[in-house]
PDB file of C-alpha atoms in Angstrom:
ATOM      1  CA  LEU A   1       7.155 117.039  20.687  1.00 69.00           C
ATOM      2  CA  ALA A   2       5.492 120.003  19.146  1.00 79.00           C
ATOM      3  CA  ALA A   3       3.214 119.810  22.569  1.00 82.00           C
ATOM      4  CA  ALA A   4       5.609 119.105  24.753  1.00 76.00           C
ATOM      5  CA  LEU A   5       7.697 122.052  23.545  1.00 78.00           C
ATOM      6  CA  ALA A   6       5.030 124.316  23.563  1.00 84.00           C
ATOM      7  CA  LEU A   7       5.081 124.218  27.216  1.00 85.00           C
ATOM      8  CA  PRO A   8       6.120 127.465  29.082  1.00 87.00           C
ATOM      9  CA  ALA A   9       9.152 127.644  30.401  1.00 88.00           C
ATOM     10  CA  ALA A  10       7.976 129.322  33.026  1.00 89.00           C
ATOM     11  CA  LEU A  11       4.744 130.151  34.664  1.00 89.00           C
ATOM     12  CA  THR A  12       2.746 133.771  35.251  1.00 88.00           C
ATOM     13  CA  ASP A  13       4.407 134.473  38.352  1.00 91.00           C
ATOM     14  CA  GLY A  14       7.861 133.629  37.213  1.00 88.00           C
ATOM     15  CA  THR A  15       8.790 130.395  38.499  1.00 91.00           C
ATOM     16  CA  PRO A  16       9.792 127.467  35.891  1.00 90.00           C
ATOM     17  CA  PHE A  17       7.345 125.260  35.036  1.00 87.00           C
ATOM     18  CA  PRO A  18       7.229 121.925  36.860  1.00 90.00           C
ATOM     19  CA  GLY A  19       8.353 119.406  35.144  1.00 89.00           C
ATOM     20  CA  ARG A  20       9.164 120.668  31.664  1.00 86.00           C
ATOM     21  CA  ASP A  21      12.115 119.431  31.110  1.00 86.00           C
ATOM     22  CA  ALA A  22      11.299 115.906  32.185  1.00 88.00           C
ATOM     23  CA  ILE A  23       8.113 115.470  30.025  1.00 87.00           C
ATOM     24  CA  ILE A  24      10.079 117.159  26.841  1.00 85.00           C
ATOM     25  CA  ASP A  25      12.872 113.992  27.421  1.00 84.00           C
ATOM     26  CA  CYS A  26      10.388 111.688  28.155  1.00 87.00           C
ATOM     27  CA  THR A  27       8.444 112.642  24.902  1.00 85.00           C
ATOM     28  CA  LEU A  28      11.959 112.417  22.780  1.00 81.00           C
ATOM     29  CA  VAL A  29      12.436 108.948  24.380  1.00 83.00           C
ATOM     30  CA  VAL A  30       8.990 107.554  22.976  1.00 83.00           C
ATOM     31  CA  ILE A  31       9.884 109.035  19.620  1.00 78.00           C
ATOM     32  CA  LEU A  32      13.165 107.489  19.367  1.00 74.00           C
ATOM     33  CA  VAL A  33      12.248 104.306  20.591  1.00 74.00           C
ATOM     34  CA  THR A  34       9.044 104.470  18.082  1.00 72.00           C
ATOM     35  CA  LEU A  35      10.927 105.167  14.872  1.00 70.00           C
ATOM     36  CA  VAL A  36      14.040 104.035  15.345  1.00 69.00           C
ATOM     37  CA  GLY A  37      13.016 100.673  16.889  1.00 68.00           C
ATOM     38  CA  GLN A  38      10.383 100.364  14.500  1.00 68.00           C
ATOM     39  CA  GLY A  39      13.367 101.057  11.370  1.00 65.00           C
ATOM     40  CA  VAL A  40      15.477  98.898  13.170  1.00 66.00           C
ATOM     41  CA  THR A  41      13.596  95.853  13.831  1.00 68.00           C
ATOM     42  CA  LEU A  42      10.810  95.790  11.029  1.00 63.00           C
ATOM     43  CA  LEU A  43      12.961  94.216   8.046  1.00 64.00           C
ATOM     44  CA  PRO A  44      14.735  91.603  10.248  1.00 69.00           C
ATOM     45  CA  LEU A  45      11.096  90.602  11.345  1.00 65.00           C
ATOM     46  CA  VAL A  46       9.788  91.221   7.347  1.00 63.00           C
ATOM     47  CA  ARG A  47      12.698  88.165   7.135  1.00 63.00           C
ATOM     48  CA  ARG A  48      12.193  85.861   9.235  1.00 69.00           C
ATOM     49  CA  LEU A  49       8.091  85.723   8.750  1.00 65.00           C
ATOM     50  CA  GLY A  50       8.970  85.178   5.150  1.00 63.00           C
ATOM     51  CA  LEU A  51       6.861  87.592   4.153  1.00 59.00           C
ATOM     52  CA  SER A  52       9.011  88.853   0.887  1.00 53.00           C
ATOM     53  CA  ASP A  53       9.988  86.425  -1.929  1.00 50.00           C
ATOM     54  CA  ALA A  54      12.272  89.358  -2.985  1.00 51.00           C
ATOM     55  CA  ASP A  55      14.492  88.211   0.005  1.00 52.00           C
ATOM     56  CA  LEU A  56      14.951  84.603  -1.393  1.00 51.00           C
ATOM     57  CA  THR A  57      15.759  85.604  -4.880  1.00 55.00           C
ATOM     58  CA  ASP A  58      18.213  88.485  -4.082  1.00 59.00           C
ATOM     59  CA  THR A  59      20.084  85.481  -1.504  1.00 60.00           C
ATOM     60  CA  GLU A  60      19.968  83.111  -4.687  1.00 56.00           C
ATOM     61  CA  VAL A  61      21.318  85.769  -6.846  1.00 54.00           C
ATOM     62  CA  ARG A  62      23.916  86.857  -4.409  1.00 57.00           C
ATOM     63  CA  GLN A  63      25.129  83.314  -3.685  1.00 55.00           C
ATOM     64  CA  ALA A  64      25.258  82.556  -7.561  1.00 50.00           C
ATOM     65  CA  ARG A  65      27.505  85.420  -7.945  1.00 51.00           C
ATOM     66  CA  GLU A  66      29.874  84.286  -5.330  1.00 54.00           C
ATOM     67  CA  THR A  67      30.233  80.493  -6.751  1.00 54.00           C
ATOM     68  CA  GLY A  68      30.950  79.120  -9.876  1.00 55.00           C
ATOM     69  CA  GLY A  69      30.664  76.758 -12.525  1.00 55.00           C
ATOM     70  CA  ALA A  70      27.880  74.531 -12.359  1.00 60.00           C
ATOM     71  CA  ALA A  71      26.625  75.152  -8.964  1.00 61.00           C
ATOM     72  CA  ASN A  72      26.508  78.824 -10.182  1.00 66.00           C
ATOM     73  CA  ASP A  73      24.332  77.684 -13.060  1.00 70.00           C
ATOM     74  CA  ALA A  74      22.083  76.085 -11.064  1.00 74.00           C
ATOM     75  CA  ILE A  75      21.465  78.576  -8.303  1.00 73.00           C
ATOM     76  CA  TYR A  76      20.893  81.086 -10.909  1.00 75.00           C
ATOM     77  CA  ALA A  77      18.462  78.570 -12.283  1.00 79.00           C
ATOM     78  CA  ARG A  78      16.567  78.712  -9.266  1.00 79.00           C
ATOM     79  CA  ALA A  79      16.666  82.596  -8.731  1.00 80.00           C
ATOM     80  CA  ALA A  80      15.346  82.942 -12.078  1.00 82.00           C
ATOM     81  CA  GLU A  81      12.366  80.564 -10.922  1.00 83.00           C
ATOM     82  CA  SER A  82      12.201  82.493  -8.152  1.00 82.00           C
ATOM     83  CA  ALA A  83      11.831  85.649  -9.625  1.00 83.00           C
ATOM     84  CA  ARG A  84       9.353  83.714 -12.449  1.00 86.00           C
ATOM     85  CA  GLY A  85       7.196  83.967  -9.265  1.00 85.00           C
ATOM     86  CA  LEU A  86       7.583  87.542  -8.599  1.00 85.00           C
ATOM     87  CA  VAL A  87       6.693  88.492 -12.072  1.00 89.00           C
ATOM     88  CA  ALA A  88       3.644  86.532 -11.668  1.00 90.00           C
ATOM     89  CA  LYS A  89       2.725  88.567  -8.553  1.00 89.00           C
ATOM     90  CA  GLU A  90       3.543  91.773  -9.763  1.00 88.00           C
ATOM     91  CA  SER A  91       4.509  92.760 -13.209  1.00 91.00           C
ATOM     92  CA  SER A  92       6.942  95.505 -12.648  1.00 90.00           C
ATOM     93  CA  PHE A  93       9.807  96.927 -14.043  1.00 91.00           C
ATOM     94  CA  ASP A  94      11.945  96.102 -11.303  1.00 89.00           C
ATOM     95  CA  ASN A  95      10.567  92.282 -11.364  1.00 87.00           C
ATOM     96  CA  TYR A  96      10.841  92.265 -14.860  1.00 91.00           C
ATOM     97  CA  LEU A  97      14.637  93.342 -14.583  1.00 88.00           C
ATOM     98  CA  LEU A  98      15.296  90.702 -11.776  1.00 87.00           C
ATOM     99  CA  LEU A  99      14.140  88.210 -13.665  1.00 87.00           C
ATOM    100  CA  GLY A 100      16.541  88.928 -16.861  1.00 90.00           C
ATOM    101  CA  GLU A 101      19.379  89.156 -15.042  1.00 87.00           C
ATOM    102  CA  THR A 102      18.903  85.372 -13.186  1.00 85.00           C
ATOM    103  CA  GLN A 103      18.276  84.012 -16.805  1.00 89.00           C
ATOM    104  CA  LEU A 104      21.236  85.963 -17.879  1.00 87.00           C
ATOM    105  CA  GLY A 105      23.847  84.108 -15.202  1.00 84.00           C
ATOM    106  CA  ALA A 106      21.915  80.925 -15.796  1.00 85.00           C
ATOM    107  CA  LYS A 107      22.777  80.975 -19.485  1.00 88.00           C
ATOM    108  CA  GLN A 108      18.954  81.555 -20.584  1.00 90.00           C
ATOM    109  CA  TYR A 109      19.526  84.089 -22.976  1.00 94.00           C
ATOM    110  CA  GLU A 110      16.950  84.036 -25.611  1.00 96.00           C
ATOM    111  CA  ALA A 111      14.208  84.258 -22.043  1.00 94.00           C
ATOM    112  CA  ALA A 112      16.589  86.725 -20.757  1.00 93.00           C
ATOM    113  CA  VAL A 113      16.345  88.902 -23.747  1.00 96.00           C
ATOM    114  CA  ALA A 114      12.085  88.456 -23.261  1.00 96.00           C
ATOM    115  CA  SER A 115      12.228  89.936 -20.016  1.00 94.00           C
ATOM    116  CA  PHE A 116      14.677  92.509 -20.441  1.00 94.00           C
ATOM    117  CA  LYS A 117      12.064  93.913 -23.660  1.00 96.00           C
ATOM    118  CA  GLN A 118       9.103  93.437 -20.882  1.00 95.00           C
ATOM    119  CA  ALA A 119      11.475  95.820 -18.850  1.00 94.00           C
ATOM    120  CA  GLU A 120      11.995  98.410 -21.029  1.00 94.00           C
ATOM    121  CA  ALA A 121       8.150  98.783 -22.231  1.00 95.00           C
ATOM    122  CA  MET A 122       7.693  99.523 -18.531  1.00 94.00           C
ATOM    123  CA  ASN A 123      10.438 101.951 -18.283  1.00 92.00           C
ATOM    124  CA  LEU A 124      11.884 103.587 -21.656  1.00 89.00           C
ATOM    125  CA  ALA A 125      13.851 106.160 -19.671  1.00 92.00           C
ATOM    126  CA  ASP A 126      15.918 103.580 -17.987  1.00 93.00           C
ATOM    127  CA  TRP A 127      19.916 102.294 -19.448  1.00 94.00           C
ATOM    128  CA  LEU A 128      19.644  98.683 -17.828  1.00 91.00           C
ATOM    129  CA  PRO A 129      16.980  96.955 -20.046  1.00 95.00           C
ATOM    130  CA  HIS A 130      19.274  97.831 -22.457  1.00 96.00           C
ATOM    131  CA  PHE A 131      22.563  96.970 -20.971  1.00 94.00           C
ATOM    132  CA  TYR A 132      21.512  93.713 -20.066  1.00 94.00           C
ATOM    133  CA  ALA A 133      19.925  92.765 -23.336  1.00 95.00           C
ATOM    134  CA  GLY A 134      22.911  93.666 -25.475  1.00 95.00           C
ATOM    135  CA  GLN A 135      24.682  91.651 -23.248  1.00 94.00           C
ATOM    136  CA  ALA A 136      22.302  88.742 -23.394  1.00 95.00           C
ATOM    137  CA  LEU A 137      22.449  89.531 -27.129  1.00 96.00           C
ATOM    138  CA  THR A 138      26.359  89.290 -27.688  1.00 95.00           C
ATOM    139  CA  GLN A 139      26.415  85.655 -25.601  1.00 94.00           C
ATOM    140  CA  LEU A 140      23.568  84.630 -28.661  1.00 96.00           C
ATOM    141  CA  GLY A 141      25.991  85.839 -31.497  1.00 96.00           C
ATOM    142  CA  ARG A 142      23.602  88.504 -32.189  1.00 97.00           C
ATOM    143  CA  TYR A 143      25.915  91.055 -32.564  1.00 96.00           C
ATOM    144  CA  ALA A 144      23.912  93.960 -34.428  1.00 96.00           C
ATOM    145  CA  GLU A 145      21.245  93.814 -32.227  1.00 97.00           C
ATOM    146  CA  ALA A 146      23.398  93.904 -29.327  1.00 96.00           C
ATOM    147  CA  GLU A 147      24.764  97.038 -30.667  1.00 96.00           C
ATOM    148  CA  ALA A 148      21.564  98.542 -31.357  1.00 96.00           C
ATOM    149  CA  ALA A 149      20.436  97.418 -27.733  1.00 96.00           C
ATOM    150  CA  LEU A 150      23.736  99.276 -25.945  1.00 96.00           C
ATOM    151  CA  LYS A 151      23.540 102.478 -28.278  1.00 96.00           C
ATOM    152  CA  LYS A 152      19.567 102.929 -26.987  1.00 96.00           C
ATOM    153  CA  GLY A 153      21.241 102.360 -23.283  1.00 95.00           C
ATOM    154  CA  LEU A 154      23.776 105.075 -24.260  1.00 95.00           C
ATOM    155  CA  GLY A 155      20.988 107.546 -25.358  1.00 94.00           C
ATOM    156  CA  GLU A 156      19.003 106.542 -21.898  1.00 94.00           C
ATOM    157  CA  ALA A 157      22.229 106.739 -19.511  1.00 93.00           C
ATOM    158  CA  LYS A 158      22.894 109.884 -17.563  1.00 94.00           C
ATOM    159  CA  ARG A 159      25.445 109.389 -15.361  1.00 92.00           C
ATOM    160  CA  ALA A 160      29.455 108.860 -16.493  1.00 92.00           C
ATOM    161  CA  ASP A 161      29.299 105.402 -14.772  1.00 92.00           C
ATOM    162  CA  GLU A 162      26.776 104.125 -16.451  1.00 92.00           C
ATOM    163  CA  LYS A 163      27.784 105.113 -20.002  1.00 94.00           C
ATOM    164  CA  ALA A 164      31.051 103.730 -19.435  1.00 93.00           C
ATOM    165  CA  ARG A 165      29.813 100.389 -18.761  1.00 92.00           C
ATOM    166  CA  LEU A 166      27.716 100.375 -22.309  1.00 94.00           C
ATOM    167  CA  TRP A 167      30.615 101.920 -23.809  1.00 94.00           C
ATOM    168  CA  ARG A 168      32.777  98.701 -22.696  1.00 93.00           C
ATOM    169  CA  GLN A 169      29.659  96.131 -23.636  1.00 93.00           C
ATOM    170  CA  LEU A 170      29.895  97.512 -26.735  1.00 94.00           C
ATOM    171  CA  GLY A 171      33.339  97.507 -27.153  1.00 92.00           C
ATOM    172  CA  PHE A 172      33.482  94.042 -26.466  1.00 93.00           C
ATOM    173  CA  VAL A 173      30.525  93.670 -29.273  1.00 94.00           C
ATOM    174  CA  TYR A 174      32.825  95.489 -31.793  1.00 94.00           C
ATOM    175  CA  GLU A 175      35.586  92.988 -30.777  1.00 91.00           C
ATOM    176  CA  LYS A 176      33.273  89.716 -31.466  1.00 93.00           C
ATOM    177  CA  MET A 177      32.281  91.435 -34.862  1.00 94.00           C
ATOM    178  CA  LYS A 178      36.258  92.078 -36.136  1.00 93.00           C
ATOM    179  CA  ASN A 179      35.771  95.557 -36.331  1.00 90.00           C
ATOM    180  CA  LEU A 180      38.594  96.232 -34.005  1.00 89.00           C
ATOM    181  CA  GLU A 181      38.567 100.558 -34.868  1.00 92.00           C
ATOM    182  CA  GLN A 182      35.111 100.592 -33.381  1.00 93.00           C
ATOM    183  CA  ALA A 183      36.128  98.566 -30.607  1.00 90.00           C
ATOM    184  CA  LYS A 184      39.060 100.871 -29.402  1.00 91.00           C
ATOM    185  CA  ALA A 185      36.968 103.763 -30.315  1.00 93.00           C
ATOM    186  CA  ALA A 186      34.409 102.638 -27.500  1.00 92.00           C
ATOM    187  CA  TYR A 187      36.699 100.957 -25.218  1.00 89.00           C
ATOM    188  CA  GLN A 188      38.511 104.457 -24.425  1.00 91.00           C
ATOM    189  CA  ALA A 189      34.900 106.289 -23.973  1.00 91.00           C
ATOM    190  CA  GLY A 190      34.277 103.805 -21.430  1.00 81.00           C
TER     191      GLY A 190
END
């Protein structure tokens, strides 16, 4: 595009440069087709070729969230297996977080806590592993640990909506602990 725009508008004798507008138009079309065309078609192509396990796991998690009961548990269990495969291929923060979320959904609470601890170790400044670990620990009845995890998350959360989610979960933990004054304060903070 820079080369096409560098063409002079007129020749030295003052006549317009022949075909300059057509050259610029063709250049713009080529750029748009290559950038936009590739950008629009790349993801469907990757999915059609089955090059990403993450797509399958995301689909399974979405399906589990939309269903209920025993079917939900089975879908989350399949999603957890897929996520374990992702972690085996690449031990990353995102993969451990996804694994923990699927384990939480599959009611594999101990395994979820372990996965969230792995994710936390890879990114100490993120609030999500603490939030999800707090949920899993709450389900296990380990309220003091859940409270500690959620308070850690509050220290890492930056946005108001993140903090609100943590405060609401903390309020639920305080309810379970029969500490209604702290529960009320947490819910009000959230």
